Tab-separated table of C-alpha atoms and ligand atoms in Angstrom:
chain	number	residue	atom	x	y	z
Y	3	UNK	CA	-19.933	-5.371	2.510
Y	4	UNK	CA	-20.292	-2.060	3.968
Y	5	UNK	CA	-19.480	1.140	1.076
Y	6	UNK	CA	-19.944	4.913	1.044
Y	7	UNK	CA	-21.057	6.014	-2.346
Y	8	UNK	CA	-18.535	9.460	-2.130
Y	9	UNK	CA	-20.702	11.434	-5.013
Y	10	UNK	CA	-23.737	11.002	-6.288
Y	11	UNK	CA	-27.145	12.966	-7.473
Y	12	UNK	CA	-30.003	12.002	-5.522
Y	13	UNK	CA	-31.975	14.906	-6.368
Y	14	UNK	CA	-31.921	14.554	-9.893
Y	15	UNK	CA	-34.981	14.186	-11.879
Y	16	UNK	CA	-34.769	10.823	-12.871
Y	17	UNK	CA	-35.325	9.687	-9.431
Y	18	UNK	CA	-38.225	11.544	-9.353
Y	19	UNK	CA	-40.924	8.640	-8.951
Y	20	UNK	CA	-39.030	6.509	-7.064
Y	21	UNK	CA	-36.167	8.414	-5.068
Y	22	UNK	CA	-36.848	6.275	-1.723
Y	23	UNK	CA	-36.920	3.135	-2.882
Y	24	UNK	CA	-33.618	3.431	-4.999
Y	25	UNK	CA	-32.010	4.904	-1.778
Y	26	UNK	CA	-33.696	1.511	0.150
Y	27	UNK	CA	-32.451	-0.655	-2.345
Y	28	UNK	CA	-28.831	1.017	-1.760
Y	29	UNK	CA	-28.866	0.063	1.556
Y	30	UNK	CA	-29.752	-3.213	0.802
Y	31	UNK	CA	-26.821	-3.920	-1.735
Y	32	UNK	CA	-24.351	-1.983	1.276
Y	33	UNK	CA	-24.331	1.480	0.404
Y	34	UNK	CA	-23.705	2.015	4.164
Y	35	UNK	CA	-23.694	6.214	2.979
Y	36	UNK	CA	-24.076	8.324	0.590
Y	37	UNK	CA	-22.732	11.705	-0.402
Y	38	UNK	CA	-25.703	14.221	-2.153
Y	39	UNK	CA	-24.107	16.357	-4.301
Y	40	UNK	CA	-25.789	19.711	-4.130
Y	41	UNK	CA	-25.218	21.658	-6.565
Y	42	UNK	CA	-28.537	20.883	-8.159
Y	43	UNK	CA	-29.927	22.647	-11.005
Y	44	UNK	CA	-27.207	25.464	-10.054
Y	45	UNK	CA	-28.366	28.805	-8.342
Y	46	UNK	CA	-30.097	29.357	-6.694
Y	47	UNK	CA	-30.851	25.704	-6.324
Y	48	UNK	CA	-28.180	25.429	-3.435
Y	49	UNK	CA	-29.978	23.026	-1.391
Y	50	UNK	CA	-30.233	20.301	-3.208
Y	51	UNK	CA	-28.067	17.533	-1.049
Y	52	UNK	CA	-28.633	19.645	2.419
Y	53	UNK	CA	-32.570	18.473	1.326
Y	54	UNK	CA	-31.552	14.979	1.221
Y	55	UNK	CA	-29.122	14.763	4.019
Y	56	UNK	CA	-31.963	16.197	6.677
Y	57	UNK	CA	-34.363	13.120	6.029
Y	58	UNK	CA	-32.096	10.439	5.911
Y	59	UNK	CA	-29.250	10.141	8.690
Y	60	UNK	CA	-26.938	8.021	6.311
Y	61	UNK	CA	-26.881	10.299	3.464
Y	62	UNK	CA	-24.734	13.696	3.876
Y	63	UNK	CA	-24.087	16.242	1.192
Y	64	UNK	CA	-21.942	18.891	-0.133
Y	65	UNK	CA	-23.380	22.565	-1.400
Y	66	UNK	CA	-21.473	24.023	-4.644
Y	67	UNK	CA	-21.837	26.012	-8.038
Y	68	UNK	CA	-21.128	23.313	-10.810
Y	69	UNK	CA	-19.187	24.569	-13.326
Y	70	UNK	CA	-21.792	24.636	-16.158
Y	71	UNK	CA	-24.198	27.156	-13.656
Y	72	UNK	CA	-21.224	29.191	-13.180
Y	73	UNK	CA	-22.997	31.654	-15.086
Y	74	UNK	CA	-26.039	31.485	-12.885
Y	75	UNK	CA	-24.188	32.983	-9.797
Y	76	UNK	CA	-24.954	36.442	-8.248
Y	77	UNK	CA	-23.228	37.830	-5.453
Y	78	UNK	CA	-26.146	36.210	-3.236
Y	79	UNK	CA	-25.176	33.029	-3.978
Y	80	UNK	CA	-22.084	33.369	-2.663
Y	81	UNK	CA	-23.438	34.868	0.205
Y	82	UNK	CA	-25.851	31.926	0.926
Y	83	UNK	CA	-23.313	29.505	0.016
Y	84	UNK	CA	-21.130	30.951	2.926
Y	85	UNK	CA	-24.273	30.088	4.810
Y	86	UNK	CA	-24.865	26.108	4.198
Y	87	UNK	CA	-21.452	25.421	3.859
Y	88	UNK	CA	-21.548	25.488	7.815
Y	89	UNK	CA	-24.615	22.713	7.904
Y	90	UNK	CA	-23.515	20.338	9.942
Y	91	UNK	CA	-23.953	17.446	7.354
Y	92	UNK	CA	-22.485	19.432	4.444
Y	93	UNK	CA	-18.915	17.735	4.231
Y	94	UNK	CA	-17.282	19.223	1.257
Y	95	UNK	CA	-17.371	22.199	-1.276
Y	96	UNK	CA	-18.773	20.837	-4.391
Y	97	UNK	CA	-18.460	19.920	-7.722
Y	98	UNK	CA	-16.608	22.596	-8.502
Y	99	UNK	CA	-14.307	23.068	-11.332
Y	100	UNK	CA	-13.945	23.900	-14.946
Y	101	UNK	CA	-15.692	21.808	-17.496
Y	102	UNK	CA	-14.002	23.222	-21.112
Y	103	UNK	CA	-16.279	20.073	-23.178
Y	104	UNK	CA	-19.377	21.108	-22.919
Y	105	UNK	CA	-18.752	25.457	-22.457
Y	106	UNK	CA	-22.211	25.919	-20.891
Y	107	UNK	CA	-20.890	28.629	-19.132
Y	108	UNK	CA	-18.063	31.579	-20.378
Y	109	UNK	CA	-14.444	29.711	-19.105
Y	110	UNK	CA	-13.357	33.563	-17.515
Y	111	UNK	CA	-17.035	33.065	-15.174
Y	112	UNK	CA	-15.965	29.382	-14.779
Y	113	UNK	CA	-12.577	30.219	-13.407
Y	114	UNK	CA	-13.639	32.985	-11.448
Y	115	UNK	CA	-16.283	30.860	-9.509
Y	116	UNK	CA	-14.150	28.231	-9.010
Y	117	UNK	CA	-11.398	30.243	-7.498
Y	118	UNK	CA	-14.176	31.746	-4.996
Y	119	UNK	CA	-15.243	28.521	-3.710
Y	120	UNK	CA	-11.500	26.953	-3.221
Y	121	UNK	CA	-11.285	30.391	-1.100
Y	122	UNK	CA	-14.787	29.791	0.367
Y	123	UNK	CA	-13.463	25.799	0.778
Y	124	UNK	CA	-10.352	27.509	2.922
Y	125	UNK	CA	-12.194	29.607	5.237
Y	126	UNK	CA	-15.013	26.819	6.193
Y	127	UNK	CA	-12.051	24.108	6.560
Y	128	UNK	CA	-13.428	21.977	4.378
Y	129	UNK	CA	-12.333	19.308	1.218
Y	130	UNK	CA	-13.254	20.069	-1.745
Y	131	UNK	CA	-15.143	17.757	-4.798
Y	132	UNK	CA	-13.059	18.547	-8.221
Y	133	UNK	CA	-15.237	18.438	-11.666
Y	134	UNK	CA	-12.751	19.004	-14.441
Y	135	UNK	CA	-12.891	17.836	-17.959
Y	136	UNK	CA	-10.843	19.124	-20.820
Y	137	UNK	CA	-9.320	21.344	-18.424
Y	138	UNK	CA	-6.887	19.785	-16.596
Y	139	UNK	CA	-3.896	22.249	-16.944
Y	140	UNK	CA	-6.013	24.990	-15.928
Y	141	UNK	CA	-7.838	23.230	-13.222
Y	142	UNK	CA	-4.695	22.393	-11.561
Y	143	UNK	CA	-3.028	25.313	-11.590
Y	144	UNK	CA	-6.277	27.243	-10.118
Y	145	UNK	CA	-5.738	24.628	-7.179
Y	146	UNK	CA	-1.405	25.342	-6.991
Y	147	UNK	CA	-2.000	28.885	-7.085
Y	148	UNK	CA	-4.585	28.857	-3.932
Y	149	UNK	CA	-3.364	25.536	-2.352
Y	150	UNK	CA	-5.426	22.449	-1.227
Y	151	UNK	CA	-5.786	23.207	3.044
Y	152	UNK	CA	-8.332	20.898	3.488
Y	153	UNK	CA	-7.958	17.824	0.852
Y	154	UNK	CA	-10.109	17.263	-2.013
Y	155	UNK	CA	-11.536	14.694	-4.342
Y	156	UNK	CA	-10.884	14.092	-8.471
Y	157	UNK	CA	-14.150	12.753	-8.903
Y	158	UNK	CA	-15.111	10.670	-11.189
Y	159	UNK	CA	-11.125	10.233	-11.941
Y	160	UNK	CA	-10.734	9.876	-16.062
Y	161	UNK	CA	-7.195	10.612	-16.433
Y	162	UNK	CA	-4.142	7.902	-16.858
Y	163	UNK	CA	-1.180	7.237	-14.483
Y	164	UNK	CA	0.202	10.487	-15.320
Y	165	UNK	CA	-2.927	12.630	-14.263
Y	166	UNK	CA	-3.179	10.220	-11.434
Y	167	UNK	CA	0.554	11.661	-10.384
Y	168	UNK	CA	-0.092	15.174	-10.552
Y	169	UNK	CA	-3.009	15.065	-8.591
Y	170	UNK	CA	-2.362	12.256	-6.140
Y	171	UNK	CA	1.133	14.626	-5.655
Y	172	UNK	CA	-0.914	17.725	-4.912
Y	173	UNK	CA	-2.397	16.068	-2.610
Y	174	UNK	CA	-5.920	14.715	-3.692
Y	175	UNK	CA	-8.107	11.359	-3.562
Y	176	UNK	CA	-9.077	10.294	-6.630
Y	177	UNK	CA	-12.290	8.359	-6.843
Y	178	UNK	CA	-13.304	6.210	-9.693
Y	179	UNK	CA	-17.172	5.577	-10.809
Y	180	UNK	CA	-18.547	2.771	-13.847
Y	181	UNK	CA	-15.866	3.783	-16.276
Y	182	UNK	CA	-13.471	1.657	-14.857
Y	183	UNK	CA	-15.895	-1.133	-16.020
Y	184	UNK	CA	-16.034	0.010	-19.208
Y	185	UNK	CA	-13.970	-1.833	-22.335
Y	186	UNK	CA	-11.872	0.775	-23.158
Y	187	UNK	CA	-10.646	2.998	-20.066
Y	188	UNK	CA	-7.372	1.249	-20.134
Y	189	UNK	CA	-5.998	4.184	-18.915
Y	190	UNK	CA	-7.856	5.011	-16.207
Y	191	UNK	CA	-8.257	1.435	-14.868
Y	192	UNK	CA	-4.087	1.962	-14.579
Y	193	UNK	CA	-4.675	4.729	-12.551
Y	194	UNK	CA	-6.705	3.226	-10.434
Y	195	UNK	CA	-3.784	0.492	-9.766
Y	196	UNK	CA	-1.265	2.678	-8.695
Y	197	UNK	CA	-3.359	4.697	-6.663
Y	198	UNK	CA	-2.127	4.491	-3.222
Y	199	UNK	CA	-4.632	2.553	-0.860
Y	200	UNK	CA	-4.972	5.334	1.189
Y	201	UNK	CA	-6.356	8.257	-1.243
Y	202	UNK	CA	-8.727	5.585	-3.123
Y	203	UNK	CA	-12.645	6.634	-3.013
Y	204	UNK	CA	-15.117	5.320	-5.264
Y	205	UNK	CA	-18.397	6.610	-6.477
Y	206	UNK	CA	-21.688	6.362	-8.787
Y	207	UNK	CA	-21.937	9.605	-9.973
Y	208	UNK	CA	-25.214	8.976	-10.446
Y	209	UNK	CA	-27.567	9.525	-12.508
Y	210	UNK	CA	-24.732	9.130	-14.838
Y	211	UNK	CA	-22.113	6.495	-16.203
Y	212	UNK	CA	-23.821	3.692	-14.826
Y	213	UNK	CA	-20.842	0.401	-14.534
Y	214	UNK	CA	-21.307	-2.607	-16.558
Y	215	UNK	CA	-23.649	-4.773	-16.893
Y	216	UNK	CA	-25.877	-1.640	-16.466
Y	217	UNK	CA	-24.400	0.568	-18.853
Y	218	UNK	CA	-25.923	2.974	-20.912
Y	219	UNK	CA	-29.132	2.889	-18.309
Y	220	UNK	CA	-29.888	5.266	-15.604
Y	221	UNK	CA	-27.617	4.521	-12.663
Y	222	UNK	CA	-28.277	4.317	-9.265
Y	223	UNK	CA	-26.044	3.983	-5.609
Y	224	UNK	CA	-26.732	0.490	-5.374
Y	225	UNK	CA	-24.935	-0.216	-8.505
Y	226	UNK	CA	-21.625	0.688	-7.063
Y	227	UNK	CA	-20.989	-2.604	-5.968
Y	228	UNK	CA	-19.791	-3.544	-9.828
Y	229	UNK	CA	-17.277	-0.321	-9.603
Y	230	UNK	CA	-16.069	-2.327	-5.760
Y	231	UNK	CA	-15.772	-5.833	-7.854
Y	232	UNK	CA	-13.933	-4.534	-10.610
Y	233	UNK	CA	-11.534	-2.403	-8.399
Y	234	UNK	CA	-10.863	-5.586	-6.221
Y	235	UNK	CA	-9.988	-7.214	-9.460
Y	236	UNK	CA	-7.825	-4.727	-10.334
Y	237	UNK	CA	-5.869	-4.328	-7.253
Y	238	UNK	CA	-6.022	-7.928	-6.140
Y	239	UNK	CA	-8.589	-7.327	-2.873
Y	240	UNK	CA	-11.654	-8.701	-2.302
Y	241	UNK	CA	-14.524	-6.235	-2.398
Y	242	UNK	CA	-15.070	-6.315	1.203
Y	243	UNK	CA	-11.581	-5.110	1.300
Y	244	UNK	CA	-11.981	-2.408	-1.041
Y	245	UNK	CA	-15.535	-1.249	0.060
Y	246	UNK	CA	-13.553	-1.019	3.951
Y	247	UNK	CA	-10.305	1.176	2.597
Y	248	UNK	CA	-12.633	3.592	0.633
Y	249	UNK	CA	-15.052	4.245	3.593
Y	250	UNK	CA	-12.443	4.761	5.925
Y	251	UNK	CA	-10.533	7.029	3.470
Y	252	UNK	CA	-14.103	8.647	2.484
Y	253	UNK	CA	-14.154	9.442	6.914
Y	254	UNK	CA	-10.927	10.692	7.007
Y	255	UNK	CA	-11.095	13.154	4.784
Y	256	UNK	CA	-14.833	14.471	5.004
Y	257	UNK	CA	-15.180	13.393	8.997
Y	258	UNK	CA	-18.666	12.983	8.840
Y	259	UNK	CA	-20.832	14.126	11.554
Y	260	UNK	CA	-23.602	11.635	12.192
Y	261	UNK	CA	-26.671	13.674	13.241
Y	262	UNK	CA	-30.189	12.456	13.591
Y	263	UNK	CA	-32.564	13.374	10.582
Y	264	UNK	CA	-34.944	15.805	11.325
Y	265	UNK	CA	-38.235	14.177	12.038
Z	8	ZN	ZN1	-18.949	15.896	-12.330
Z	9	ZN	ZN1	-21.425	14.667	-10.263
C-alpha cells in the first residue's frame, strides 16, 4: 500500500528526539508522502514545513497563519508569506481558518487573517487547507464571499452528511484523520460514506487524534494506515484501494512538484 499522509505536524515538539525515525518508520508502513504543515508555532515561525520538505524529497509542505496565531501577524508576515508561498514544494495555503472553541486569538483578527490568505491563496494559484471548528457558518461564508479558485481541503473533516454537502458543494475535499476510528463519530464516519471517491483525502493530523488502537497517545504518519482500514470498511474497498484514490486525489489537487532535497 502506497498513501500520502495530506496534513500532518512534523515539526512539532513531540517529535523532537526522534523526528527521523518516526518519518522512517512512515515509510515503512507506506506513507509514500507526507504533507508538513507549516504554520508552526505561528509568526514568525513560517518555515516550519518548507524546513522539512528541503531534507526529505517525499515530504512537501504548506506555509500559513493558524488561526489561534492570528494574533501574532504583522504586516511582515504577510509580506514573507507572499514570499514562501512560491517555494516550489509549498503546495497549499495552510491551516487557515477560524477556530471559535478555543478563542486564542480575537474572532475580528481571526477573520481578517483568514480572508488575507484565501486572497493570498488566489493570487499564488494555490488550494487551500481549511481549520474550522465551532465556526462553520462563518467559515463558509468567508470562503462564498471570496470564492474557492484553486480547491481546498476540510481537514480533519468533523462534520455529518450535512456539513459534508455544503462543503463537498462548494467545492472542497474533505479529508478524514483517527476520529473516524473513534466509538462515537457516527456522524462523521457517514460523511465519510457519501463522500464522493473523487474529493476523499485522508490524514494524521499529527501530533494529534491519534486512530484506534493508538488513541489517546501521541500520533504519528505511520499510524494512518488504521484511518485507510477503517475507511475501506466503511466504503467497502480494500485499503490498497483507498490508500490509491486518496493519493491520486491528494496529486490532483496539490500537483506536487518532486524536487531533489537539498543536500
Ligand atoms: Zn487543524
Ligand atoms: Zn493540523
Amino acid at each position: 500500500m502506497k498513501v500520502v499522509d495530506s496534513h500532518c505536524h512534523l515539526d512539532d515538539k513531540q517529535f523532537a528526539t526522534d523526528r527521523d525515525v518516526t518519518i522512517e518508520r512512515a515509510r515503512a508502513a507506506g506513507v509514500e508522502r507526507m504533507m508538513a504543515i507549516g504554520t508552526g508555532e505561528g509568526p514568525p515561525d513560517l518555515e516550519a514545513g518548507i524546513q522539512l520538505a528541503d531534507r526529505y524529497p517525499f515530504i512537501f509542505a504548506t506555509v500559513g497563519i493558524h488561526p489561534h496565531e492570528a494574533a501574532k501577524a504583522v504586516p511582515e508576515t504577510f509580506e514573507r508569506l507572499a514570499e514562501l508561498v512560491s517555494h516550489p514544494k509549498v503546495l497549499a495555503v495552510g491551516e487557515i481558518g477560524l477556530d471559535y472553541h478555543y478563542d486564542f486569538s480575537p474572532r475580528e483578527t481571526q477573520r481578517q487573517v483568514f480572508i488575507r490568505q484565501l486572497e493570498l491563496a488566489a493570487l499564488s494559484r494555490k488550494p487551500i487547507v481549511i481549520h474550522t471548528r465551532e465556526a462553520w457558518d462563518d467559515t463558509l461564508a468567508a470562503i462564498r464571499e471570496h470564492a474557492l479558485p484553486f480547491g481546498g481541503i476540510m481537514h480533519c473533516f468533523t462534520g455529518g452528511p450535512q456539513e459534508a454537502e455544503q462543503a463537498l458543494h462548494l467545492g472542497f475535499h474533505l479529508s478524514f484523520g483517527g476520529m473516524i476510528t473513534f466509538p462515537k463519530a457516527q456522524g462523521i464516519r457517514e460523511a465519510a460514506v457519501l463522500t464522493p471517491s473523487d474529493r476523499l483525502l485522508v490524514e494524521t493530523d499529527a501530533p494529534y487524534l491519534a486512530p484506534v488502537p493508538h488513541r489517546g497517545k501521541r500520533n504519528e504518519p505511520a499510524f494512518i494506515i488504521e484511518t485507510v482500514r477503517r475507511m475501506a470498511e466503511l466504503r467497502g474497498a480494500t485499503p490498497e484501494e483507498i490508500a490509491s484514490i486518496t493519493s491520486r486525489n491528494f496529486d490532483q489537487l496539490c500537483q506536487p512538484v518532486v524536487v531533489p532535497a537539498k543536500s
